[in-house]
Amino acid sequence: MKNILVTGGAGFIGSNFVKYMLNIDDNVSIINVDLLTYAGNLQSLAEVAENPRYRFVKGDIRDRELIDNLFYKYHIDTVVNFAAESHVDRSITEPEIFLTTNIIGTQNLLDIAKRHWKVEPDNKYSRDYAAGIKFLQVSTDEVYGALGQTGMFTETTPLAPNSPYSASKAGADMVVRAYNETFGLPVNITRCSNNYGPYQFPEKLIPLMINNCQQGKSLPVYGDGMQIRDWLHVSDHCSAIYRVLEKGQTGEVYNIGGNNEKANIEIVKLIIQAMGKDESLISYVQDRPGHDRRYAIDNAKITSELGWSPSYTFEQGIAETIEWYLKNGQWMEQVTSGSYLEYYDRMYAVRK
Ligand code: NAD
Ligand code: DAU
């Protein structure tokens, strides 16, 4: 049995990953540690709450004692680190929490993993580790910065993050790299493009536009709406992470993309059409400071070396996603009650 510590497993991608893994592999047990910030939601995990191969622990990845105890108690042999502050707009107004959670939190996990997994933990020259262990850092294509009209990010593209969020993720990537280079810790880093699918918090483009459309509220498009993202269905992201856990070469970085470049305005119009609404709902608002113009992932390494490729077309994925949000109104209502409205006013009132 593999004992996987999933961090941030109550968030969007983490909760999808926990369910994906329990479903696809009978030989894994999962300990999900999540601080349950505004972005974490146990309702997203209701269907696995009673699964004997699953445990939830409320806690902070920066809490050394707690993480240490989890390693002891559950004999953790694999870490998949999703826990992070993940929203670019929030990082522009509150950068500090991004640095502490995303960088210091990752370093704390690495340090504890190193001590538990090292065959001789007190020998600083030893690079021997227990068999079958791995630390997988879930990173992002945003660490590469922005592209012009052409080109794609490969794993060797230099890091050039532009927002406090992406700078914190790049910082974490550098620490993960250093633990591999200096201590020989077996790691992988995955860098994926924009995810979409069920259970995404409606601060992000697609669920926000679906929710606003449904409520008949205006649809705030930043700047000219011609920024391009490369959309990846969350279940394709989960299968890619599983593949890297199983087959990824120690120390390697793998880019993960959906081969689905779309301008934001195209997506907004597609959602309007699918939901039978009118384009008069669109409102062009003040742009995000430092807004990256285009992201695009070159998938060649993970495709050719690990045999993974995305299975969703964007047309299929977005149709299923809209349908999911419409059918799961209760989930949306729960996450948009309370502090969400205060967040929305704070973020969007100033953009008009
Ligand atoms: P999310 O914001 O939906 O979820 C983050 C989760 O981390 C939440 O459940 C939150 O409670 C938890 N968390 C935050 N701080 C914590 C702490 N200190 N200790 C423990 N838990 C904490 O994020 P997401 O969209 O699911 O993204 C997951 C990961 O994937 C992040 O590392 C993000 O950088 C990366 N990523 C996301 C995307 C995307 O499109 N969503 C794309 C590329 C990479
Ligand atoms: O590329 C991977 C990244 O994708 C992840 O690392 C981040 O965690 C994730 O949040 C996402 O970042 P983006 O900034 O690309 O995602 P977001 O959904 O915030 O915005 C997508 C695009 O839509 C971006 O160009 C900004 C624009 N946008 C967003 C919102 C919320 C709007 O035009 N209006 C909006 O209201």
CSV table of C-alpha atoms and ligand atoms in Angstrom, one decimal:
chain,number,residue,atom,x,y,z
A,1,MET,CA,0.0,0.0,0.0
A,2,LYS,CA,1.3,3.5,-0.9
A,3,ASN,CA,0.6,6.1,1.8
A,4,ILE,CA,0.2,9.5,0.1
A,5,LEU,CA,0.2,12.8,1.9
A,6,VAL,CA,-1.9,15.0,-0.3
A,7,THR,CA,-1.7,18.7,0.9
A,8,GLY,CA,-4.5,21.1,-0.1
A,9,GLY,CA,-6.8,18.2,-0.9
A,10,ALA,CA,-9.9,20.2,-0.1
A,11,GLY,CA,-9.2,22.7,-2.9
A,12,PHE,CA,-10.2,22.4,-6.5
A,13,ILE,CA,-7.5,20.2,-8.0
A,14,GLY,CA,-6.6,18.5,-4.7
A,15,SER,CA,-10.2,17.2,-4.2
A,16,ASN,CA,-10.5,16.0,-7.7
A,17,PHE,CA,-7.1,14.2,-7.3
A,18,VAL,CA,-8.0,12.5,-4.0
A,19,LYS,CA,-11.2,11.1,-5.6
A,20,TYR,CA,-9.3,10.1,-8.8
A,21,MET,CA,-6.6,8.2,-6.9
A,22,LEU,CA,-9.0,6.4,-4.6
A,23,ASN,CA,-11.0,5.3,-7.6
A,24,ILE,CA,-8.2,4.3,-9.9
A,25,ASP,CA,-5.7,2.6,-7.6
A,26,ASP,CA,-6.7,0.2,-4.8
A,27,ASN,CA,-3.2,0.2,-3.5
A,28,VAL,CA,-3.2,3.8,-2.2
A,29,SER,CA,-4.3,5.3,1.1
A,30,ILE,CA,-4.5,9.0,1.3
A,31,ILE,CA,-4.0,11.5,4.1
A,32,ASN,CA,-5.4,14.9,3.1
A,33,VAL,CA,-4.0,17.8,5.1
A,34,ASP,CA,-5.7,21.1,4.4
A,35,LEU,CA,-6.0,24.3,6.4
A,36,LEU,CA,-9.5,24.9,5.0
A,37,THR,CA,-8.9,28.5,4.0
A,38,TYR,CA,-11.7,30.2,2.0
A,39,ALA,CA,-10.7,27.9,-0.9
A,40,GLY,CA,-10.9,24.6,0.9
A,41,ASN,CA,-14.3,22.8,1.1
A,42,LEU,CA,-15.0,19.4,2.6
A,43,GLN,CA,-18.3,19.3,0.7
A,44,SER,CA,-16.2,18.6,-2.4
A,45,LEU,CA,-15.0,15.4,-0.7
A,46,ALA,CA,-18.3,14.1,0.7
A,47,GLU,CA,-18.3,11.0,-1.5
A,48,VAL,CA,-15.0,9.7,0.0
A,49,ALA,CA,-15.4,10.9,3.6
A,50,GLU,CA,-16.2,7.4,4.8
A,51,ASN,CA,-13.7,5.6,2.6
A,52,PRO,CA,-11.4,3.5,4.9
A,53,ARG,CA,-8.4,4.4,2.7
A,54,TYR,CA,-8.9,8.1,3.2
A,55,ARG,CA,-8.3,10.4,6.2
A,56,PHE,CA,-8.8,14.2,6.5
A,57,VAL,CA,-6.7,16.3,8.9
A,58,LYS,CA,-7.2,20.0,9.3
A,59,GLY,CA,-3.8,21.7,9.4
A,60,ASP,CA,-1.2,24.0,8.0
A,61,ILE,CA,1.7,22.8,5.9
A,62,ARG,CA,3.8,25.4,7.8
A,63,ASP,CA,3.1,23.5,11.1
A,64,ARG,CA,6.3,21.5,11.6
A,65,GLU,CA,5.0,19.4,14.5
A,66,LEU,CA,1.8,18.5,12.9
A,67,ILE,CA,3.4,17.4,9.6
A,68,ASP,CA,6.1,15.5,11.4
A,69,ASN,CA,3.4,13.6,13.4
A,70,LEU,CA,1.5,12.7,10.2
A,71,PHE,CA,4.7,11.2,8.7
A,72,TYR,CA,5.2,9.1,11.8
A,73,LYS,CA,1.6,8.0,12.3
A,74,TYR,CA,0.8,7.2,8.7
A,75,HIS,CA,4.2,6.1,7.3
A,76,ILE,CA,4.0,8.6,4.5
A,77,ASP,CA,6.1,7.5,1.5
A,78,THR,CA,4.7,10.0,-1.1
A,79,VAL,CA,3.9,13.7,-0.9
A,80,VAL,CA,1.8,15.5,-3.5
A,81,ASN,CA,1.9,19.2,-2.6
A,82,PHE,CA,-1.2,21.1,-3.9
A,83,ALA,CA,-1.6,23.4,-0.9
A,84,ALA,CA,-1.1,27.0,-1.9
A,85,GLU,CA,-2.6,30.4,-2.1
A,86,SER,CA,-3.6,30.1,-5.8
A,87,HIS,CA,-5.4,33.3,-7.0
A,88,VAL,CA,-3.3,35.9,-8.9
A,89,ASP,CA,-5.7,38.8,-8.1
A,90,ARG,CA,-5.5,38.1,-4.3
A,91,SER,CA,-1.7,38.0,-4.6
A,92,ILE,CA,-1.8,41.6,-5.9
A,93,THR,CA,-3.6,42.8,-2.8
A,94,GLU,CA,-2.2,40.4,-0.1
A,95,PRO,CA,1.2,39.1,-1.3
A,96,GLU,CA,2.6,38.1,2.1
A,97,ILE,CA,0.5,35.0,2.7
A,98,PHE,CA,1.5,33.8,-0.8
A,99,LEU,CA,5.2,33.8,0.2
A,100,THR,CA,4.7,32.1,3.6
A,101,THR,CA,2.3,29.4,2.4
A,102,ASN,CA,3.7,28.7,-1.0
A,103,ILE,CA,7.5,28.9,-0.2
A,104,ILE,CA,7.9,28.4,3.6
A,105,GLY,CA,5.2,25.7,3.6
A,106,THR,CA,6.9,23.8,0.8
A,107,GLN,CA,10.3,24.0,2.5
A,108,ASN,CA,8.7,22.7,5.7
A,109,LEU,CA,7.3,19.7,3.9
A,110,LEU,CA,10.6,19.0,2.1
A,111,ASP,CA,12.6,19.2,5.3
A,112,ILE,CA,10.3,16.8,7.1
A,113,ALA,CA,10.2,14.4,4.2
A,114,LYS,CA,14.0,14.4,4.0
A,115,ARG,CA,14.4,13.5,7.7
A,116,HIS,CA,11.8,10.7,7.5
A,117,TRP,CA,13.0,9.2,4.3
A,118,LYS,CA,16.7,9.5,4.6
A,119,VAL,CA,18.4,6.2,5.5
A,120,GLU,CA,20.9,8.0,7.8
A,121,PRO,CA,19.0,11.2,8.7
A,122,ASP,CA,21.9,12.7,10.7
A,123,ASN,CA,24.6,12.1,8.1
A,124,LYS,CA,24.6,15.3,5.9
A,125,TYR,CA,26.8,13.6,3.3
A,126,SER,CA,24.5,10.6,2.8
A,127,ARG,CA,22.2,10.6,-0.3
A,128,ASP,CA,20.5,7.3,0.4
A,129,TYR,CA,16.8,7.3,0.8
A,130,ALA,CA,14.2,4.6,1.5
A,131,ALA,CA,12.9,2.8,-1.6
A,132,GLY,CA,9.7,3.9,-3.4
A,133,ILE,CA,9.5,7.5,-1.9
A,134,LYS,CA,8.7,10.6,-3.9
A,135,PHE,CA,8.0,14.3,-3.3
A,136,LEU,CA,5.8,15.8,-6.1
A,137,GLN,CA,5.5,19.6,-6.2
A,138,VAL,CA,2.4,20.8,-8.2
A,139,SER,CA,3.6,24.0,-9.9
A,140,THR,CA,2.3,26.2,-12.6
A,141,ASP,CA,3.1,27.4,-16.2
A,142,GLU,CA,2.9,30.9,-14.7
A,143,VAL,CA,6.5,30.6,-13.4
A,144,TYR,CA,7.7,31.0,-17.0
A,145,GLY,CA,6.1,34.4,-17.3
A,146,ALA,CA,4.3,35.6,-20.4
A,147,LEU,CA,4.6,34.6,-24.1
A,148,GLY,CA,4.1,36.8,-27.2
A,149,GLN,CA,2.0,35.7,-30.1
A,150,THR,CA,4.1,32.7,-30.8
A,151,GLY,CA,6.2,30.1,-29.0
A,152,MET,CA,5.5,27.7,-26.2
A,153,PHE,CA,6.8,27.0,-22.7
A,154,THR,CA,9.2,24.0,-22.5
A,155,GLU,CA,10.8,22.7,-19.3
A,156,THR,CA,13.9,24.6,-20.1
A,157,THR,CA,12.2,28.0,-20.6
A,158,PRO,CA,13.8,30.4,-18.1
A,159,LEU,CA,11.7,31.3,-15.1
A,160,ALA,CA,10.4,34.8,-15.3
A,161,PRO,CA,7.4,35.1,-12.9
A,162,ASN,CA,5.4,38.4,-13.1
A,163,SER,CA,2.9,38.3,-10.2
A,164,PRO,CA,3.5,37.8,-6.5
A,165,TYR,CA,1.6,34.5,-6.9
A,166,SER,CA,3.8,33.2,-9.7
A,167,ALA,CA,7.0,34.5,-8.0
A,168,SER,CA,6.0,32.5,-4.9
A,169,LYS,CA,5.5,29.4,-7.0
A,170,ALA,CA,8.8,29.9,-8.7
A,171,GLY,CA,10.4,30.3,-5.3
A,172,ALA,CA,9.0,27.0,-4.2
A,173,ASP,CA,10.2,25.3,-7.4
A,174,MET,CA,13.7,26.6,-6.7
A,175,VAL,CA,13.6,25.2,-3.1
A,176,VAL,CA,12.4,21.8,-4.4
A,177,ARG,CA,15.2,21.8,-7.0
A,178,ALA,CA,17.7,22.7,-4.2
A,179,TYR,CA,16.6,19.8,-2.0
A,180,ASN,CA,17.2,17.4,-5.0
A,181,GLU,CA,20.6,18.9,-5.9
A,182,THR,CA,21.9,19.3,-2.4
A,183,PHE,CA,20.4,16.5,-0.5
A,184,GLY,CA,19.5,14.0,-3.3
A,185,LEU,CA,15.8,14.0,-2.3
A,186,PRO,CA,13.7,12.3,-5.0
A,187,VAL,CA,11.5,14.9,-6.4
A,188,ASN,CA,9.4,15.8,-9.4
A,189,ILE,CA,7.9,19.2,-10.3
A,190,THR,CA,4.9,19.4,-12.6
A,191,ARG,CA,4.0,22.7,-14.3
A,192,CYS,CA,0.5,22.8,-15.7
A,193,SER,CA,-1.7,25.3,-17.5
A,194,ASN,CA,-5.1,26.6,-16.4
A,195,ASN,CA,-7.4,23.9,-15.1
A,196,TYR,CA,-11.1,23.9,-15.4
A,197,GLY,CA,-13.8,21.4,-14.3
A,198,PRO,CA,-16.1,20.6,-11.3
A,199,TYR,CA,-15.5,22.1,-7.8
A,200,GLN,CA,-13.4,25.1,-8.8
A,201,PHE,CA,-13.9,28.2,-6.6
A,202,PRO,CA,-15.8,30.9,-8.4
A,203,GLU,CA,-13.0,33.5,-8.1
A,204,LYS,CA,-11.5,31.9,-11.2
A,205,LEU,CA,-12.6,32.8,-14.7
A,206,ILE,CA,-14.8,29.9,-15.8
A,207,PRO,CA,-16.9,29.2,-12.6
A,208,LEU,CA,-17.1,33.0,-12.0
A,209,MET,CA,-18.6,33.6,-15.4
A,210,ILE,CA,-21.0,30.6,-15.1
A,211,ASN,CA,-22.2,31.8,-11.7
A,212,ASN,CA,-22.6,35.4,-12.8
A,213,CYS,CA,-24.4,34.3,-16.0
A,214,GLN,CA,-26.8,32.2,-13.9
A,215,GLN,CA,-27.5,35.1,-11.6
A,216,GLY,CA,-27.9,37.6,-14.5
A,217,LYS,CA,-24.9,39.6,-13.2
A,218,SER,CA,-22.5,41.4,-15.4
A,219,LEU,CA,-19.5,39.5,-16.7
A,220,PRO,CA,-16.2,41.3,-15.8
A,221,VAL,CA,-13.7,40.8,-18.7
A,222,TYR,CA,-10.3,42.3,-17.8
A,223,GLY,CA,-8.8,44.7,-20.4
A,224,ASP,CA,-9.5,43.7,-24.0
A,225,GLY,CA,-10.3,40.1,-23.2
A,226,MET,CA,-7.6,38.9,-25.7
A,227,GLN,CA,-5.3,37.2,-23.1
A,228,ILE,CA,-4.8,33.6,-24.0
A,229,ARG,CA,-4.7,30.6,-21.6
A,230,ASP,CA,-4.1,26.9,-22.5
A,231,TRP,CA,-7.0,25.1,-20.8
A,232,LEU,CA,-6.6,21.7,-19.2
A,233,HIS,CA,-9.5,19.6,-17.8
A,234,VAL,CA,-8.8,18.8,-14.2
A,235,SER,CA,-9.2,15.1,-14.7
A,236,ASP,CA,-6.5,15.2,-17.3
A,237,HIS,CA,-4.3,17.0,-14.8
A,238,CYS,CA,-5.0,14.2,-12.3
A,239,SER,CA,-4.0,11.5,-14.7
A,240,ALA,CA,-0.8,13.3,-15.6
A,241,ILE,CA,0.2,13.6,-11.9
A,242,TYR,CA,-0.5,9.9,-11.4
A,243,ARG,CA,1.7,9.2,-14.4
A,244,VAL,CA,4.5,11.3,-13.0
A,245,LEU,CA,4.2,9.6,-9.6
A,246,GLU,CA,4.5,6.2,-11.3
A,247,LYS,CA,7.0,6.9,-14.1
A,248,GLY,CA,8.6,10.3,-13.6
A,249,GLN,CA,12.4,10.3,-13.6
A,250,THR,CA,13.8,11.6,-10.3
A,251,GLY,CA,14.7,15.3,-10.4
A,252,GLU,CA,12.8,16.0,-13.6
A,253,VAL,CA,10.3,18.8,-14.4
A,254,TYR,CA,7.2,17.9,-16.5
A,255,ASN,CA,5.0,20.5,-18.2
A,256,ILE,CA,1.3,19.5,-18.5
A,257,GLY,CA,-1.0,21.3,-20.9
A,258,GLY,CA,-4.3,20.7,-22.6
A,259,ASN,CA,-3.5,21.8,-26.2
A,260,ASN,CA,-6.4,24.2,-25.9
A,261,GLU,CA,-5.4,27.8,-26.4
A,262,LYS,CA,-8.3,30.2,-26.1
A,263,ALA,CA,-8.7,33.9,-25.6
A,264,ASN,CA,-10.7,34.8,-22.5
A,265,ILE,CA,-13.4,36.6,-24.5
A,266,GLU,CA,-14.0,33.4,-26.6
A,267,ILE,CA,-14.6,31.5,-23.4
A,268,VAL,CA,-17.0,34.1,-22.0
A,269,LYS,CA,-19.0,34.2,-25.2
A,270,LEU,CA,-19.1,30.4,-25.3
A,271,ILE,CA,-20.5,30.3,-21.7
A,272,ILE,CA,-23.1,33.0,-22.6
A,273,GLN,CA,-24.2,31.0,-25.6
A,274,ALA,CA,-24.3,27.6,-23.8
A,275,MET,CA,-26.4,29.2,-21.0
A,276,GLY,CA,-28.8,30.9,-23.4
A,277,LYS,CA,-27.9,34.4,-22.1
A,278,ASP,CA,-27.1,37.7,-24.0
A,279,GLU,CA,-23.7,39.2,-24.8
A,280,SER,CA,-25.0,42.5,-23.3
A,281,LEU,CA,-23.9,41.0,-19.9
A,282,ILE,CA,-20.3,41.5,-20.9
A,283,SER,CA,-18.6,44.4,-19.1
A,284,TYR,CA,-15.0,45.3,-20.0
A,285,VAL,CA,-13.3,46.3,-16.8
A,286,GLN,CA,-9.9,47.6,-15.7
A,287,ASP,CA,-7.1,45.2,-16.5
A,288,ARG,CA,-5.2,43.1,-13.9
A,289,PRO,CA,-1.8,44.9,-13.1
A,290,GLY,CA,1.0,43.0,-14.8
A,291,HIS,CA,-1.5,40.7,-16.6
A,292,ASP,CA,0.3,38.0,-18.6
A,293,ARG,CA,-0.8,38.1,-22.2
A,294,ARG,CA,-0.4,34.5,-23.3
A,295,TYR,CA,0.5,31.1,-21.9
A,296,ALA,CA,1.0,27.9,-24.0
A,297,ILE,CA,2.5,24.6,-22.9
A,298,ASP,CA,4.7,22.4,-25.0
A,299,ASN,CA,3.6,18.8,-23.9
A,300,ALA,CA,6.3,17.0,-25.8
A,301,LYS,CA,8.3,15.8,-22.8
A,302,ILE,CA,5.5,14.1,-20.8
A,303,THR,CA,3.9,12.8,-24.0
A,304,SER,CA,7.1,11.2,-25.4
A,305,GLU,CA,8.8,10.1,-22.2
A,306,LEU,CA,5.9,9.1,-20.1
A,307,GLY,CA,3.2,8.3,-22.7
A,308,TRP,CA,0.6,10.7,-21.2
A,309,SER,CA,-1.7,12.9,-23.3
A,310,PRO,CA,-4.9,14.8,-22.5
A,311,SER,CA,-8.1,13.0,-23.2
A,312,TYR,CA,-10.6,15.9,-23.2
A,313,THR,CA,-11.3,18.2,-26.0
A,314,PHE,CA,-12.2,21.7,-24.8
A,315,GLU,CA,-15.7,21.5,-26.4
A,316,GLN,CA,-16.5,18.3,-24.5
A,317,GLY,CA,-14.9,19.5,-21.2
A,318,ILE,CA,-16.6,22.9,-21.1
A,319,ALA,CA,-20.0,21.5,-22.0
A,320,GLU,CA,-19.7,18.9,-19.1
A,321,THR,CA,-18.4,21.6,-16.8
A,322,ILE,CA,-21.2,24.0,-17.4
A,323,GLU,CA,-23.7,21.2,-16.9
A,324,TRP,CA,-22.0,20.2,-13.6
A,325,TYR,CA,-22.3,23.7,-12.2
A,326,LEU,CA,-25.9,24.0,-13.2
A,327,LYS,CA,-26.7,20.6,-11.6
A,328,ASN,CA,-24.8,21.4,-8.4
A,329,GLY,CA,-26.3,24.7,-7.5
A,330,GLN,CA,-26.1,23.8,-3.8
A,331,TRP,CA,-22.3,23.5,-3.9
A,332,MET,CA,-22.1,26.9,-5.6
A,333,GLU,CA,-24.6,28.5,-3.1
A,334,GLN,CA,-22.5,27.2,-0.2
A,335,VAL,CA,-19.2,28.6,-1.5
A,336,THR,CA,-20.7,31.9,-2.5
A,337,SER,CA,-22.4,32.6,0.7
A,338,GLY,CA,-20.8,34.8,3.4
A,339,SER,CA,-17.3,36.1,2.7
A,340,TYR,CA,-17.5,35.5,-1.1
A,341,LEU,CA,-19.8,38.5,-1.5
A,342,GLU,CA,-17.5,40.7,0.5
A,343,TYR,CA,-14.5,39.5,-1.7
A,344,TYR,CA,-16.5,40.1,-4.9
A,345,ASP,CA,-17.3,43.7,-3.9
A,346,ARG,CA,-13.8,44.4,-2.8
A,347,MET,CA,-12.2,43.0,-6.0
A,348,TYR,CA,-14.7,44.2,-8.6
A,349,ALA,CA,-16.1,47.5,-7.3
A,350,VAL,CA,-12.7,49.2,-7.9
A,351,ARG,CA,-12.4,47.9,-11.5
A,352,LYS,CA,-15.4,49.7,-12.9
B,1,NAD,P1,-7.2,26.1,-4.5
B,1,NAD,O1,-7.0,27.5,-4.1
B,1,NAD,O2,-8.6,25.7,-5.1
B,1,NAD,O3,-6.9,25.1,-3.3
B,1,NAD,C1,-5.8,25.3,-2.5
B,1,NAD,C2,-6.1,24.5,-1.2
B,1,NAD,O4,-4.9,24.6,-0.4
B,1,NAD,C3,-7.3,24.9,-0.4
B,1,NAD,O5,-8.0,23.8,0.0
B,1,NAD,C4,-6.7,25.6,0.8
B,1,NAD,O6,-7.5,25.4,2.0
B,1,NAD,C5,-5.4,24.8,1.0
B,1,NAD,N1,-4.4,25.6,1.7
B,1,NAD,C6,-4.0,26.9,1.6
B,1,NAD,N2,-3.1,27.2,2.4
B,1,NAD,C7,-2.8,26.1,3.1
B,1,NAD,C8,-1.8,25.8,4.2
B,1,NAD,N3,-1.0,26.8,4.6
B,1,NAD,N4,-1.8,24.6,4.7
B,1,NAD,C9,-2.6,23.6,4.2
B,1,NAD,N5,-3.5,23.8,3.2
B,1,NAD,C10,-3.6,25.1,2.7
B,1,NAD,O7,-6.1,25.8,-5.6
B,1,NAD,P2,-6.1,24.8,-6.9
B,1,NAD,O8,-6.6,25.6,-8.0
B,1,NAD,O9,-6.7,23.5,-6.5
B,1,NAD,O10,-4.6,24.6,-7.1
B,1,NAD,C11,-3.8,23.6,-6.5
B,1,NAD,C12,-2.4,23.7,-6.8
B,1,NAD,O11,-2.2,23.7,-8.2
B,1,NAD,C13,-1.7,25.0,-6.3
B,1,NAD,O12,-0.5,24.7,-5.9
B,1,NAD,C14,-1.7,25.9,-7.6
B,1,NAD,O13,-0.6,26.7,-7.6
B,1,NAD,C15,-1.5,24.8,-8.7
B,1,NAD,N6,-2.0,25.1,-10.0
B,1,NAD,C16,-3.3,25.5,-10.2
B,1,NAD,C17,-3.8,25.7,-11.4
B,1,NAD,C18,-5.2,26.1,-11.7
B,1,NAD,O14,-5.6,26.4,-12.8
B,1,NAD,N7,-6.1,26.0,-10.7
B,1,NAD,C19,-2.9,25.6,-12.5
B,1,NAD,C20,-1.6,25.3,-12.3
B,1,NAD,C21,-1.1,25.0,-11.0
B,2,DAU,O1,-1.8,29.1,-15.6
B,2,DAU,C1,-2.0,28.4,-14.4
B,2,DAU,C2,-2.7,29.3,-13.4
B,2,DAU,O2,-4.0,29.5,-13.8
B,2,DAU,C3,-2.6,28.8,-12.0
B,2,DAU,O3,-1.3,28.7,-11.6
B,2,DAU,C4,-3.4,29.7,-11.0
B,2,DAU,O4,-3.5,29.1,-9.8
B,2,DAU,C5,-4.8,29.8,-11.6
B,2,DAU,O5,-5.5,30.7,-10.8
B,2,DAU,C6,-4.8,30.3,-13.0
B,2,DAU,O6,-4.3,31.7,-13.1
B,2,DAU,P1,-5.0,32.7,-14.1
B,2,DAU,O7,-4.7,34.1,-13.6
B,2,DAU,O8,-4.7,32.5,-15.5
B,2,DAU,O9,-6.6,32.3,-13.8
B,2,DAU,P2,-7.9,33.2,-13.6
B,2,DAU,O10,-9.0,32.2,-13.7
B,2,DAU,O11,-7.8,34.1,-12.5
B,2,DAU,O12,-7.9,34.1,-14.9
B,2,DAU,C7,-7.9,33.5,-16.2
B,2,DAU,C8,-7.9,34.7,-17.2
B,2,DAU,O13,-9.2,35.3,-17.2
B,2,DAU,C9,-6.9,35.7,-16.9
B,2,DAU,O14,-6.4,36.2,-18.2
B,2,DAU,C10,-7.6,36.8,-16.2
B,2,DAU,C11,-9.0,36.7,-16.8
B,2,DAU,N1,-10.1,37.1,-15.9
B,2,DAU,C12,-10.2,36.5,-14.7
B,2,DAU,C13,-11.3,36.8,-13.9
B,2,DAU,C14,-11.4,36.1,-12.5
B,2,DAU,C15,-11.1,38.0,-16.4
B,2,DAU,O15,-11.0,38.6,-17.5
B,2,DAU,N2,-12.1,38.3,-15.5
B,2,DAU,C16,-12.2,37.7,-14.3
B,2,DAU,O16,-13.2,38.1,-13.5
